[in-house]
Amino acid sequence: MKWAVLVSGRGSNLLALVEAGCPIYRVLSHRPQALALDIAQKAGIAHRFLNPHQFEDRLAYDRALAEDLEVAEIEAVVLAGYLRLITPPLVERYAGRMINVHPSLLPAFPGLHAVKQALDYGVKVTGATVHFVDTGLDSGPIIAQEAVTIRPDDTENTLASRIQSVEHRLLPAAVHAIDQGKIRIEGRKVISEDYQEG
Ligand code: GRF
C-alpha cells in the first residue's frame, strides 16, 4: 500500500517509519517550519506544506488534503504528531486505513498535552497508543498500546522522551501489520493475526 504521513512538528515518528522501511510516499504538513518536512526531504519522500490560511474552513482544507492524497494515489494515512482535527468526510474516506499515535494509554488523557495531563493527574503508569482514527477525539479502535512507568523525578520532557521511544516501535509495527493485511477491525476490537492462537 502507498502510505502518507500527516505531520505538524519534529517528525521523530516519521523518521522511525522511514528507518523501519515503511512504504511512505508522501508527507503533508500544515506548518511550513515543521522539521518533519526536512526529514522527508532528506529521505527523498515527496512532501508539501499545505497552508490552512488559504482555505475558508477546516472542511475546505481537508478537501484539498483529500485531493492531494488522491492525486498521489495514497491508500493509507498515518497521523504522526498531527495537531489538527480531521473532519468527518476525510476520516470516512480513509476508514480503517488511517491511524494515529498518541502519548497516553487511551482512553485516559485524550487531546493535547497528554503527557502533562498524566503527570498532573498523578498516575503512576502512562504509555503510548496506536489507534484507528474515527470522528471523535483520540477515540478510535486501539491497535497497540504499551505502558511506561512514571518516575518520581520525571518532568514532561523526560517522560515524553521515554514514551516517544515506545511510539517509535509501536507505530512502524502497526503500519507493517496493516500493510500486510494482518489486522482487522470488529466493532471496537482490533484483531491482529500475530496474536491469534492456533
Ligand atoms: C508524539 O509524541 C505523538 O504521540 C504526539 O505528538 C508527538 C509527535 O512527535 N501526538 P514527532 O513529531 O513524531 O516527533
Short mmCIF file of C-alpha atoms and ligand atoms in Angstrom, two decimals:
data_model
loop_
_atom_site.label_atom_id
_atom_site.label_comp_id
_atom_site.label_asym_id
_atom_site.label_seq_id
_atom_site.Cartn_x
_atom_site.Cartn_y
_atom_site.Cartn_z
CA MET A 1 0.00 0.00 0.00
CA LYS A 2 1.06 3.58 -0.55
CA TRP A 3 1.10 5.46 2.75
CA ALA A 4 1.14 9.18 3.53
CA VAL A 5 2.12 10.77 6.83
CA LEU A 6 0.50 13.96 8.13
CA VAL A 7 2.75 15.95 10.45
CA SER A 8 2.96 19.17 12.43
CA GLY A 9 6.30 19.13 14.18
CA ARG A 10 9.54 17.39 14.86
CA GLY A 11 8.86 14.28 12.84
CA SER A 12 10.60 11.72 15.04
CA ASN A 13 7.79 9.25 14.33
CA LEU A 14 8.13 9.92 10.61
CA LEU A 15 11.84 9.14 10.91
CA ALA A 16 11.07 5.91 12.77
CA LEU A 17 8.66 4.89 9.98
CA VAL A 18 11.25 5.63 7.31
CA GLU A 19 14.00 3.78 9.18
CA ALA A 20 11.73 0.77 9.62
CA GLY A 21 11.23 0.59 5.86
CA CYS A 22 7.54 1.55 5.85
CA PRO A 23 6.23 2.42 2.37
CA ILE A 24 5.83 6.20 2.88
CA TYR A 25 5.17 8.02 -0.39
CA ARG A 26 4.05 11.45 0.76
CA VAL A 27 4.36 13.79 3.75
CA LEU A 28 1.95 16.69 4.30
CA SER A 29 2.27 19.43 6.90
CA HIS A 30 0.04 22.34 7.90
CA ARG A 31 3.10 24.12 9.32
CA PRO A 32 5.79 25.46 6.98
CA GLN A 33 8.54 25.17 9.60
CA ALA A 34 7.82 21.56 10.62
CA LEU A 35 11.15 19.75 10.95
CA ALA A 36 9.33 16.69 9.63
CA LEU A 37 9.43 18.31 6.18
CA ASP A 38 13.25 18.33 6.35
CA ILE A 39 13.21 14.66 7.31
CA ALA A 40 11.01 13.91 4.28
CA GLN A 41 13.33 15.94 2.06
CA LYS A 42 16.40 14.07 3.29
CA ALA A 43 14.67 10.73 2.84
CA GLY A 44 13.69 11.65 -0.72
CA ILE A 45 9.96 11.49 0.03
CA ALA A 46 7.54 13.84 -1.78
CA HIS A 47 6.36 16.46 0.71
CA ARG A 48 4.24 19.56 0.82
CA PHE A 49 3.22 22.36 3.14
CA LEU A 50 -0.49 22.95 2.66
CA ASN A 51 -1.36 26.36 4.10
CA PRO A 52 -4.55 26.39 6.24
CA HIS A 53 -4.83 30.18 5.80
CA GLN A 54 -5.60 29.68 2.13
CA PHE A 55 -8.84 27.87 2.93
CA GLU A 56 -12.15 29.10 4.21
CA ASP A 57 -12.59 26.46 6.89
CA ARG A 58 -11.43 23.04 8.07
CA LEU A 59 -13.74 21.22 5.66
CA ALA A 60 -12.27 23.07 2.69
CA TYR A 61 -8.75 22.39 3.96
CA ASP A 62 -9.42 18.69 4.34
CA ARG A 63 -10.99 18.57 0.88
CA ALA A 64 -7.73 19.91 -0.54
CA LEU A 65 -5.83 17.39 1.55
CA ALA A 66 -8.02 14.57 0.23
CA GLU A 67 -7.45 15.72 -3.34
CA ASP A 68 -3.71 15.82 -2.81
CA LEU A 69 -3.76 12.28 -1.39
CA GLU A 70 -5.91 11.05 -4.22
CA VAL A 71 -3.67 12.51 -6.93
CA ALA A 72 -0.71 10.79 -5.23
CA GLU A 73 -2.76 7.54 -5.09
CA ILE A 74 -2.33 7.28 -1.34
CA GLU A 75 -4.17 4.30 0.17
CA ALA A 76 -3.48 4.70 3.88
CA VAL A 77 -2.56 7.54 6.22
CA VAL A 78 -0.59 7.94 9.46
CA LEU A 79 -1.17 10.94 11.70
CA ALA A 80 2.23 11.32 13.35
CA GLY A 81 2.06 14.22 15.75
CA TYR A 82 -0.58 15.88 13.57
CA LEU A 83 -2.18 18.59 15.66
CA ARG A 84 -5.31 19.28 13.64
CA LEU A 85 -8.62 17.50 13.98
CA ILE A 86 -9.57 15.65 10.82
CA THR A 87 -13.07 16.42 9.53
CA PRO A 88 -15.58 13.54 9.11
CA PRO A 89 -15.51 13.33 5.27
CA LEU A 90 -11.74 12.73 5.28
CA VAL A 91 -11.99 10.27 8.19
CA GLU A 92 -14.70 8.34 6.33
CA ARG A 93 -12.72 8.29 3.12
CA TYR A 94 -9.86 6.53 4.92
CA ALA A 95 -11.98 4.49 7.34
CA GLY A 96 -9.91 1.58 8.59
CA ARG A 97 -6.88 2.96 6.75
CA MET A 98 -5.99 5.98 8.89
CA ILE A 99 -4.07 5.59 12.15
CA ASN A 100 -2.82 7.92 14.89
CA VAL A 101 -0.19 7.71 17.61
CA HIS A 102 -0.99 9.22 20.99
CA PRO A 103 1.24 9.63 24.07
CA SER A 104 -1.02 8.09 26.72
CA LEU A 105 -2.83 4.85 27.45
CA LEU A 106 -6.13 5.78 25.83
CA PRO A 107 -8.92 6.28 26.76
CA ALA A 108 -7.01 8.10 29.52
CA PHE A 109 -5.80 11.60 28.66
CA PRO A 110 -7.00 12.20 25.11
CA GLY A 111 -6.34 15.51 23.34
CA LEU A 112 -3.48 17.94 23.68
CA HIS A 113 -0.71 17.79 26.31
CA ALA A 114 -1.40 14.16 27.21
CA VAL A 115 1.97 13.77 28.96
CA LYS A 116 1.34 16.81 31.17
CA GLN A 117 -2.21 15.62 31.83
CA ALA A 118 -0.85 12.31 33.14
CA LEU A 119 1.79 13.99 35.33
CA ASP A 120 -0.73 16.48 36.71
CA TYR A 121 -3.21 13.72 37.49
CA GLY A 122 -0.56 11.79 39.40
CA VAL A 123 -0.95 8.44 37.67
CA LYS A 124 1.96 6.04 38.17
CA VAL A 125 1.76 4.49 34.73
CA THR A 126 1.05 6.03 31.34
CA GLY A 127 2.20 5.00 27.87
CA ALA A 128 1.64 5.11 24.14
CA THR A 129 -1.30 4.10 21.96
CA VAL A 130 -1.65 3.49 18.24
CA HIS A 131 -5.27 3.53 17.10
CA PHE A 132 -7.50 3.83 14.07
CA VAL A 133 -8.90 7.30 13.55
CA ASP A 134 -12.63 7.84 13.88
CA THR A 135 -14.57 11.09 14.07
CA GLY A 136 -14.02 11.52 17.83
CA LEU A 137 -11.01 12.84 19.71
CA ASP A 138 -8.42 10.02 20.02
CA SER A 139 -11.35 7.62 20.31
CA GLY A 140 -10.92 5.04 17.52
CA PRO A 141 -10.31 1.29 17.90
CA ILE A 142 -6.98 0.54 19.57
CA ILE A 143 -4.32 -1.34 17.60
CA ALA A 144 -1.41 -1.36 20.07
CA GLN A 145 -0.54 0.00 23.49
CA GLU A 146 2.44 -0.17 25.78
CA ALA A 147 2.81 1.10 29.32
CA VAL A 148 5.54 3.44 30.54
CA THR A 149 6.14 3.73 34.30
CA ILE A 150 6.30 7.28 35.64
CA ARG A 151 9.34 8.01 37.82
CA PRO A 152 9.11 10.33 40.82
CA ASP A 153 11.59 12.78 39.26
CA ASP A 154 10.02 12.77 35.78
CA THR A 155 9.44 16.07 34.01
CA GLU A 156 7.22 16.47 30.99
CA ASN A 157 10.35 16.23 28.81
CA THR A 158 11.89 13.12 30.36
CA LEU A 159 8.57 11.27 30.36
CA ALA A 160 7.69 12.38 26.80
CA SER A 161 11.01 11.13 25.53
CA ARG A 162 10.55 7.63 27.09
CA ILE A 163 7.03 7.49 25.64
CA GLN A 164 8.35 8.50 22.24
CA SER A 165 10.84 5.63 22.19
CA VAL A 166 7.86 3.32 22.63
CA GLU A 167 5.91 5.11 19.88
CA HIS A 168 8.85 4.62 17.53
CA ARG A 169 8.44 0.85 17.90
CA LEU A 170 4.65 0.56 18.02
CA LEU A 171 3.86 2.82 15.06
CA PRO A 172 6.03 1.14 12.38
CA ALA A 173 4.87 -2.29 13.63
CA ALA A 174 1.24 -1.20 13.17
CA VAL A 175 1.92 0.14 9.68
CA HIS A 176 3.62 -3.11 8.64
CA ALA A 177 0.80 -5.21 10.12
CA ILE A 178 -1.93 -3.23 8.32
CA ASP A 179 0.11 -3.14 5.16
CA GLN A 180 0.43 -6.91 5.19
CA GLY A 181 -3.31 -7.38 5.83
CA LYS A 182 -2.70 -8.88 9.28
CA ILE A 183 -5.18 -6.66 11.09
CA ARG A 184 -8.94 -6.46 11.01
CA ILE A 185 -11.50 -4.39 12.89
CA GLU A 186 -14.52 -5.98 14.57
CA GLY A 187 -16.57 -3.23 16.16
CA ARG A 188 -14.27 -1.60 18.68
CA LYS A 189 -11.86 -4.51 18.67
CA VAL A 190 -8.81 -4.76 16.50
CA ILE A 191 -7.77 -8.32 15.83
CA SER A 192 -4.16 -8.97 14.90
CA GLU A 193 -3.26 -12.29 13.27
CA ASP A 194 0.06 -12.28 15.09
CA TYR A 195 -1.71 -12.64 18.43
CA GLN A 196 -4.21 -15.31 17.40
CA GLU A 197 -3.88 -18.75 18.86
CA GLY A 198 -3.53 -21.89 16.81
C1 GRF B 1 4.18 12.26 19.59
O1 GRF B 1 4.50 12.11 20.93
C2 GRF B 1 2.76 11.90 19.36
O2 GRF B 1 2.27 10.93 20.24
C3 GRF B 1 2.05 13.19 19.60
O3 GRF B 1 2.92 14.17 19.09
C4 GRF B 1 4.26 13.72 19.16
C5 GRF B 1 4.84 13.88 17.79
O4 GRF B 1 6.22 13.81 17.74
N1 GRF B 1 0.72 13.16 19.03
P1 GRF B 1 7.02 13.75 16.38
O5 GRF B 1 6.62 14.96 15.54
O6 GRF B 1 6.69 12.46 15.68
O7 GRF B 1 8.45 13.82 16.80
#
